[in-house]
Amino acid sequence: MAHESTPDHHIFEMDLTRDEARRRAEFFAAMGPDWDPGAALAEEDAAHRMLYSGLDDRQQEIYDRLVAAGVLPAHLRDGHASD
């Protein structure tokens, strides 16, 4: 396929580099100086572990299938979700 403008099709290009840099700067400014990304990730992992704890046998089977399929992250699994 040729990448040329025709009367029916026009090439439209947009460089989002500047907008992405602005978006990231705004994000970090909004998070404030006390934001600790490592602690935020650790808290998120702990929340996922709690969410998937205490599963019955059927729920555990589904959980294991979702991890095997790549739907849920494997790093949260320490043997079983309820461990």
N, CA, C and O atoms as a Tinker XYZ file with bonds, in Angstrom:
   332  protein
     1  N      0.848000   -1.183000    0.000000    73     2
     2  CA     0.000000    0.000000    0.000000    64     1     3
     3  C      0.888000    1.239000    0.000000    63     2     4     5
     4  O      1.782000    1.369000    0.836000    81     3
     5  N      0.646000    2.116000   -0.909000    73     3     6
     6  CA     1.418000    3.351000   -1.004000    64     5     7
     7  C      0.948000    4.325000    0.076000    63     6     8     9
     8  O     -0.233000    4.383000    0.420000    81     7
     9  N      1.877000    5.060000    0.579000    73     7    10
    10  CA     1.553000    6.047000    1.618000    64     9    11
    11  C      1.559000    7.434000    1.002000    63    10    12    13
    12  O      2.363000    8.290000    1.371000    81    11
    13  N      0.668000    7.640000    0.075000    73    11    14
    14  CA     0.557000    8.924000   -0.593000    64    13    15
    15  C     -0.873000    9.427000   -0.470000    63    14    16    17
    16  O     -1.825000    8.647000   -0.450000    81    15
    17  N     -1.000000   10.726000   -0.389000    73    15    18
    18  CA    -2.335000   11.306000   -0.357000    64    17    19
    19  C     -2.976000   11.164000   -1.728000    63    18    20    21
    20  O     -2.309000   11.319000   -2.751000    81    19
    21  N     -4.240000   10.877000   -1.748000    73    19    22
    22  CA    -5.023000   10.817000   -2.979000    64    21    23
    23  C     -6.240000   11.695000   -2.761000    63    22    24    25
    24  O     -6.470000   12.149000   -1.640000    81    23
    25  N     -7.017000   11.946000   -3.788000    73    23    26
    26  CA    -8.214000   12.771000   -3.582000    64    25    27
    27  C     -9.176000   12.167000   -2.553000    63    26    28    29
    28  O     -9.905000   12.894000   -1.878000    81    27
    29  N     -9.172000   10.823000   -2.435000    73    27    30
    30  CA   -10.091000   10.175000   -1.511000    64    29    31
    31  C     -9.485000    9.878000   -0.140000    63    30    32    33
    32  O    -10.214000    9.721000    0.840000    81    31
    33  N     -8.160000    9.802000   -0.069000    73    31    34
    34  CA    -7.477000    9.449000    1.174000    64    33    35
    35  C     -6.336000   10.430000    1.434000    63    34    36    37
    36  O     -5.492000   10.672000    0.571000    81    35
    37  N     -6.333000   10.969000    2.606000    73    35    38
    38  CA    -5.304000   11.932000    2.971000    64    37    39
    39  C     -4.487000   11.384000    4.133000    63    38    40    41
    40  O     -5.039000   10.837000    5.088000    81    39
    41  N     -3.195000   11.531000    4.045000    73    39    42
    42  CA    -2.304000   11.095000    5.116000    64    41    43
    43  C     -2.349000   12.148000    6.222000    63    42    44    45
    44  O     -2.222000   13.348000    5.977000    81    43
    45  N     -2.530000   11.666000    7.419000    73    43    46
    46  CA    -2.575000   12.543000    8.581000    64    45    47
    47  C     -1.535000   12.041000    9.568000    63    46    48    49
    48  O     -1.619000   10.907000   10.040000    81    47
    49  N     -0.575000   12.864000    9.875000    73    47    50
    50  CA     0.462000   12.487000   10.833000    64    49    51
    51  C      0.448000   13.458000   11.993000    63    50    52    53
    52  O      0.231000   14.658000   11.825000    81    51
    53  N      0.685000   12.908000   13.180000    73    51    54
    54  CA     0.714000   13.742000   14.372000    64    53    55
    55  C      1.809000   13.226000   15.291000    63    54    56    57
    56  O      1.861000   12.036000   15.604000    81    55
    57  N      2.669000   14.114000   15.715000    73    55    58
    58  CA     3.722000   13.747000   16.658000    64    57    59
    59  C      3.225000   14.083000   18.055000    63    58    60    61
    60  O      3.015000   15.249000   18.390000    81    59
    61  N      3.038000   13.037000   18.874000    73    59    62
    62  CA     2.496000   13.234000   20.217000    64    61    63
    63  C      3.581000   13.366000   21.281000    63    62    64    65
    64  O      3.280000   13.365000   22.475000    81    63
    65  N      4.830000   13.479000   20.861000    73    63    66
    66  CA     5.938000   13.527000   21.811000    64    65    67
    67  C      5.776000   14.665000   22.811000    63    66    68    69
    68  O      5.898000   14.451000   24.017000    81    67
    69  N      5.508000   15.857000   22.330000    73    67    70
    70  CA     5.375000   17.013000   23.219000    64    69    71
    71  C      4.164000   16.853000   24.137000    63    70    72    73
    72  O      4.241000   17.158000   25.327000    81    71
    73  N      3.050000   16.377000   23.588000    73    71    74
    74  CA     1.860000   16.178000   24.417000    64    73    75
    75  C      2.089000   15.098000   25.472000    63    74    76    77
    76  O      1.620000   15.228000   26.603000    81    75
    77  N      2.806000   14.032000   25.112000    73    75    78
    78  CA     3.094000   12.969000   26.078000    64    77    79
    79  C      4.009000   13.494000   27.189000    63    78    80    81
    80  O      3.802000   13.169000   28.358000    81    79
    81  N      5.000000   14.288000   26.848000    73    79    82
    82  CA     5.885000   14.867000   27.863000    64    81    83
    83  C      5.095000   15.778000   28.802000    63    82    84    85
    84  O      5.318000   15.761000   30.012000    81    83
    85  N      4.177000   16.570000   28.257000    73    83    86
    86  CA     3.336000   17.442000   29.090000    64    85    87
    87  C      2.436000   16.617000   29.988000    63    86    88    89
    88  O      2.272000   16.935000   31.165000    81    87
    89  N      1.842000   15.544000   29.436000    73    87    90
    90  CA     0.960000   14.695000   30.230000    64    89    91
    91  C      1.710000   14.065000   31.391000    63    90    92    93
    92  O      1.208000   14.026000   32.515000    81    91
    93  N      2.900000   13.575000   31.121000    73    91    94
    94  CA     3.699000   12.965000   32.188000    64    93    95
    95  C      4.089000   13.983000   33.244000    63    94    96    97
    96  O      4.042000   13.688000   34.438000    81    95
    97  N      4.469000   15.159000   32.823000    73    95    98
    98  CA     4.837000   16.209000   33.779000    64    97    99
    99  C      3.646000   16.569000   34.664000    63    98   100   101
   100  O      3.800000   16.750000   35.872000    81    99
   101  N      2.465000   16.672000   34.069000    73    99   102
   102  CA     1.254000   16.981000   34.839000    64   101   103
   103  C      0.925000   15.859000   35.812000    63   102   104   105
   104  O      0.496000   16.120000   36.936000    81   103
   105  N      1.121000   14.617000   35.393000    73   103   106
   106  CA     0.860000   13.472000   36.267000    64   105   107
   107  C      1.750000   13.545000   37.509000    63   106   108   109
   108  O      1.262000   13.447000   38.635000    81   107
   109  N      3.052000   13.717000   37.296000    73   107   110
   110  CA     3.977000   13.747000   38.431000    64   109   111
   111  C      3.733000   14.963000   39.316000    63   110   112   113
   112  O      3.888000   14.878000   40.535000    81   111
   113  N      3.359000   16.076000   38.733000    73   111   114
   114  CA     3.028000   17.256000   39.535000    64   113   115
   115  C      1.789000   16.986000   40.393000    63   114   116   117
   116  O      1.729000   17.397000   41.552000    81   115
   117  N      0.814000   16.300000   39.822000    73   115   118
   118  CA    -0.411000   15.998000   40.564000    64   117   119
   119  C     -0.156000   15.007000   41.698000    63   118   120   121
   120  O     -0.824000   15.063000   42.730000    81   119
   121  N      0.800000   14.106000   41.515000    73   119   122
   122  CA     1.088000   13.119000   42.555000    64   121   123
   123  C      1.770000   13.760000   43.768000    63   122   124   125
   124  O      1.674000   13.237000   44.878000    81   123
   125  N      2.433000   14.850000   43.571000    73   123   126
   126  CA     3.053000   15.568000   44.678000    64   125   127
   127  C      4.424000   15.032000   45.044000    63   126   128   129
   128  O      4.825000   13.966000   44.578000    81   127
   129  N      5.141000   15.767000   45.876000    73   127   130
   130  CA     6.524000   15.404000   46.207000    64   129   131
   131  C      6.641000   14.189000   47.135000    63   130   132   133
   132  O      7.710000   13.585000   47.220000    81   131
   133  N      5.579000   13.831000   47.818000    73   131   134
   134  CA     5.640000   12.721000   48.768000    64   133   135
   135  C      5.271000   11.371000   48.152000    63   134   136   137
   136  O      5.293000   10.353000   48.844000    81   135
   137  N      4.933000   11.351000   46.867000    73   135   138
   138  CA     4.526000   10.114000   46.216000    64   137   139
   139  C      5.709000    9.174000   46.069000    63   138   140   141
   140  O      6.760000    9.557000   45.557000    81   139
   141  N      5.531000    7.945000   46.520000    73   139   142
   142  CA     6.575000    6.921000   46.434000    64   141   143
   143  C      6.067000    5.810000   45.523000    63   142   144   145
   144  O      5.245000    4.999000   45.948000    81   143
   145  N      6.544000    5.756000   44.262000    73   143   146
   146  CA     6.011000    4.760000   43.336000    64   145   147
   147  C      6.276000    3.326000   43.790000    63   146   148   149
   148  O      5.446000    2.451000   43.548000    81   147
   149  N      7.398000    3.065000   44.434000    73   147   150
   150  CA     7.683000    1.722000   44.937000    64   149   151
   151  C      6.689000    1.289000   45.989000    63   150   152   153
   152  O      6.204000    0.158000   45.967000    81   151
   153  N      6.384000    2.190000   46.915000    73   151   154
   154  CA     5.400000    1.890000   47.955000    64   153   155
   155  C      4.013000    1.712000   47.350000    63   154   156   157
   156  O      3.253000    0.851000   47.792000    81   155
   157  N      3.674000    2.516000   46.342000    73   155   158
   158  CA     2.372000    2.390000   45.684000    64   157   159
   159  C      2.235000    1.022000   45.024000    63   158   160   161
   160  O      1.178000    0.397000   45.115000    81   159
   161  N      3.283000    0.553000   44.366000    73   159   162
   162  CA     3.242000   -0.767000   43.731000    64   161   163
   163  C      3.155000   -1.879000   44.764000    63   162   164   165
   164  O      2.440000   -2.860000   44.561000    81   163
   165  N      3.877000   -1.736000   45.871000    73   163   166
   166  CA     3.821000   -2.743000   46.932000    64   165   167
   167  C      2.415000   -2.820000   47.530000    63   166   168   169
   168  O      1.912000   -3.909000   47.806000    81   167
   169  N      1.788000   -1.670000   47.726000    73   167   170
   170  CA     0.425000   -1.642000   48.256000    64   169   171
   171  C     -0.556000   -2.265000   47.261000    63   170   172   173
   172  O     -1.494000   -2.954000   47.665000    81   171
   173  N     -0.346000   -2.028000   45.972000    73   171   174
   174  CA    -1.210000   -2.628000   44.959000    64   173   175
   175  C     -1.062000   -4.149000   44.953000    63   174   176   177
   176  O     -2.057000   -4.869000   44.862000    81   175
   177  N      0.175000   -4.639000   45.049000    73   175   178
   178  CA     0.398000   -6.089000   45.127000    64   177   179
   179  C     -0.267000   -6.689000   46.362000    63   178   180   181
   180  O     -0.872000   -7.759000   46.286000    81   179
   181  N     -0.157000   -6.004000   47.494000    73   179   182
   182  CA    -0.787000   -6.491000   48.728000    64   181   183
   183  C     -2.309000   -6.534000   48.570000    63   182   184   185
   184  O     -2.957000   -7.467000   49.044000    81   183
   185  N     -2.873000   -5.535000   47.911000    73   183   186
   186  CA    -4.318000   -5.511000   47.684000    64   185   187
   187  C     -4.742000   -6.668000   46.786000    63   186   188   189
   188  O     -5.781000   -7.284000   47.027000    81   187
   189  N     -3.946000   -6.977000   45.742000    73   187   190
   190  CA    -4.276000   -8.114000   44.879000    64   189   191
   191  C     -4.189000   -9.430000   45.655000    63   190   192   193
   192  O     -5.030000  -10.312000   45.477000    81   191
   193  N     -3.190000   -9.562000   46.501000    73   191   194
   194  CA    -3.068000  -10.788000   47.298000    64   193   195
   195  C     -4.290000  -10.969000   48.208000    63   194   196   197
   196  O     -4.813000  -12.074000   48.350000    81   195
   197  N     -4.730000   -9.873000   48.817000    73   195   198
   198  CA    -5.913000   -9.941000   49.677000    64   197   199
   199  C     -7.154000  -10.277000   48.858000    63   198   200   201
   200  O     -8.001000  -11.056000   49.295000    81   199
   201  N     -7.258000   -9.691000   47.675000    73   199   202
   202  CA    -8.417000   -9.918000   46.823000    64   201   203
   203  C     -8.541000  -11.391000   46.435000    63   202   204   205
   204  O     -9.643000  -11.936000   46.374000    81   203
   205  N     -7.395000  -12.027000   46.172000    73   203   206
   206  CA    -7.404000  -13.413000   45.718000    64   205   207
   207  C     -7.074000  -14.398000   46.834000    63   206   208   209
   208  O     -6.653000  -15.520000   46.554000    81   207
   209  N     -7.254000  -14.009000   48.072000    73   207   210
   210  CA    -7.020000  -14.913000   49.193000    64   209   211
   211  C     -8.327000  -15.577000   49.613000    63   210   212   213
   212  O     -9.411000  -15.058000   49.346000    81   211
   213  N     -8.216000  -16.724000   50.269000    73   211   214
   214  CA    -9.388000  -17.405000   50.798000    64   213   215
   215  C    -10.307000  -17.973000   49.731000    63   214   216   217
   216  O    -11.513000  -18.086000   49.952000    81   215
   217  N     -9.760000  -18.329000   48.584000    73   215   218
   218  CA   -10.591000  -18.869000   47.511000    64   217   219
   219  C    -10.964000  -20.321000   47.797000    63   218   220   221
   220  O    -10.170000  -21.082000   48.351000    81   219
   221  N    -12.182000  -20.691000   47.412000    73   219   222
   222  CA   -12.550000  -22.109000   47.521000    64   221   223
   223  C    -11.895000  -22.865000   46.358000    63   222   224   225
   224  O    -11.233000  -22.258000   45.516000    81   223
   225  N    -12.080000  -24.179000   46.314000    73   223   226
   226  CA   -11.396000  -24.994000   45.308000    64   225   227
   227  C    -11.723000  -24.563000   43.879000    63   226   228   229
   228  O    -10.826000  -24.473000   43.041000    81   227
   229  N    -12.979000  -24.300000   43.599000    73   227   230
   230  CA   -13.393000  -23.889000   42.244000    64   229   231
   231  C    -12.808000  -22.529000   41.894000    63   230   232   233
   232  O    -12.307000  -22.337000   40.786000    81   231
   233  N    -12.867000  -21.583000   42.827000    73   231   234
   234  CA   -12.302000  -20.260000   42.589000    64   233   235
   235  C    -10.798000  -20.355000   42.371000    63   234   236   237
   236  O    -10.247000  -19.664000   41.513000    81   235
   237  N    -10.129000  -21.216000   43.152000    73   235   238
   238  CA    -8.690000  -21.391000   43.005000    64   237   239
   239  C     -8.349000  -21.955000   41.625000    63   238   240   241
   240  O     -7.365000  -21.551000   41.005000    81   239
   241  N     -9.164000  -22.881000   41.158000    73   239   242
   242  CA    -8.954000  -23.457000   39.828000    64   241   243
   243  C     -9.070000  -22.381000   38.742000    63   242   244   245
   244  O     -8.255000  -22.327000   37.822000    81   243
   245  N    -10.084000  -21.532000   38.860000    73   243   246
   246  CA   -10.269000  -20.451000   37.898000    64   245   247
   247  C     -9.122000  -19.459000   37.994000    63   246   248   249
   248  O     -8.604000  -19.000000   36.976000    81   247
   249  N     -8.728000  -19.133000   39.209000    73   247   250
   250  CA    -7.596000  -18.228000   39.414000    64   249   251
   251  C     -6.342000  -18.782000   38.735000    63   250   252   253
   252  O     -5.652000  -18.052000   38.023000    81   251
   253  N     -6.042000  -20.063000   38.950000    73   251   254
   254  CA    -4.862000  -20.683000   38.362000    64   253   255
   255  C     -4.936000  -20.665000   36.836000    63   254   256   257
   256  O     -3.924000  -20.458000   36.166000    81   255
   257  N     -6.125000  -20.880000   36.289000    73   255   258
   258  CA    -6.282000  -20.828000   34.835000    64   257   259
   259  C     -6.054000  -19.423000   34.306000    63   258   260   261
   260  O     -5.450000  -19.253000   33.246000    81   259
   261  N     -6.526000  -18.417000   35.025000    73   259   262
   262  CA    -6.316000  -17.033000   34.601000    64   261   263
   263  C     -4.838000  -16.649000   34.658000    63   262   264   265
   264  O     -4.350000  -15.925000   33.790000    81   263
   265  N     -4.135000  -17.126000   35.665000    73   263   266
   266  CA    -2.688000  -16.866000   35.746000    64   265   267
   267  C     -1.985000  -17.564000   34.590000    63   266   268   269
   268  O     -1.133000  -16.968000   33.931000    81   267
   269  N     -2.336000  -18.829000   34.338000    73   267   270
   270  CA    -1.708000  -19.588000   33.247000    64   269   271
   271  C     -1.974000  -18.940000   31.891000    63   270   272   273
   272  O     -1.128000  -19.000000   30.999000    81   271
   273  N     -3.141000  -18.322000   31.732000    73   271   274
   274  CA    -3.492000  -17.671000   30.472000    64   273   275
   275  C     -2.882000  -16.282000   30.344000    63   274   276   277
   276  O     -2.974000  -15.656000   29.289000    81   275
   277  N     -2.254000  -15.796000   31.425000    73   275   278
   278  CA    -1.640000  -14.472000   31.386000    64   277   279
   279  C     -2.595000  -13.334000   31.672000    63   278   280   281
   280  O     -2.245000  -12.167000   31.494000    81   279
   281  N     -3.804000  -13.661000   32.116000    73   279   282
   282  CA    -4.781000  -12.625000   32.439000    64   281   283
   283  C     -4.431000  -11.949000   33.757000    63   282   284   285
   284  O     -4.549000  -10.731000   33.891000    81   283
   285  N     -3.998000  -12.748000   34.727000    73   283   286
   286  CA    -3.559000  -12.226000   36.021000    64   285   287
   287  C     -2.049000  -12.382000   36.117000    63   286   288   289
   288  O     -1.495000  -13.342000   35.581000    81   287
   289  N     -1.375000  -11.456000   36.789000    73   287   290
   290  CA     0.087000  -11.540000   36.876000    64   289   291
   291  C      0.549000  -12.703000   37.748000    63   290   292   293
   292  O      0.019000  -12.931000   38.835000    81   291
   293  N      1.538000  -13.427000   37.254000    73   291   294
   294  CA     2.051000  -14.594000   37.970000    64   293   295
   295  C      2.846000  -14.199000   39.204000    63   294   296   297
   296  O      2.931000  -14.984000   40.148000    81   295
   297  N      3.427000  -13.016000   39.226000    73   295   298
   298  CA     4.266000  -12.641000   40.368000    64   297   299
   299  C      3.478000  -12.502000   41.661000    63   298   300   301
   300  O      4.073000  -12.459000   42.738000    81   299
   301  N      2.163000  -12.432000   41.581000    73   299   302
   302  CA     1.355000  -12.352000   42.795000    64   301   303
   303  C      1.061000  -13.731000   43.358000    63   302   304   305
   304  O      0.500000  -13.864000   44.446000    81   303
   305  N      1.442000  -14.749000   42.615000    73   303   306
   306  CA     1.122000  -16.116000   43.011000    64   305   307
   307  C      2.295000  -16.743000   43.726000    63   306   308   309
   308  O      3.372000  -16.906000   43.153000    81   307
   309  N      2.085000  -17.089000   44.965000    73   307   310
   310  CA     3.100000  -17.800000   45.759000    64   309   311
   311  C      2.579000  -19.196000   46.030000    63   310   312   313
   312  O      2.334000  -19.547000   47.185000    81   311
   313  N      2.406000  -19.987000   45.011000    73   311   314
   314  CA     1.830000  -21.308000   45.173000    64   313   315
   315  C      0.337000  -21.265000   44.942000    63   314   316   317
   316  O     -0.150000  -21.782000   43.937000    81   315
   317  N     -0.396000  -20.657000   45.857000    73   315   318
   318  CA    -1.841000  -20.521000   45.729000    64   317   319
   319  C     -2.222000  -19.102000   46.121000    63   318   320   321
   320  O     -1.507000  -18.440000   46.873000    81   319
   321  N     -3.326000  -18.656000   45.617000    73   319   322
   322  CA    -3.791000  -17.308000   45.932000    64   321   323
   323  C     -4.080000  -17.141000   47.407000    63   322   324   325
   324  O     -3.934000  -16.045000   47.948000    81   323
   325  N     -4.487000  -18.213000   48.067000    73   323   326
   326  CA    -4.880000  -18.101000   49.464000    64   325   327
   327  C     -3.702000  -18.196000   50.424000    63   326   328   329
   328  O     -3.884000  -18.055000   51.633000    81   327
   329  N     -2.497000  -18.432000   49.911000    73   327   330
   330  CA    -1.312000  -18.518000   50.790000    64   329   331
   331  C     -0.908000  -17.156000   51.288000    63   330   332
   332  O      0.063000  -17.035000   52.035000    81   331
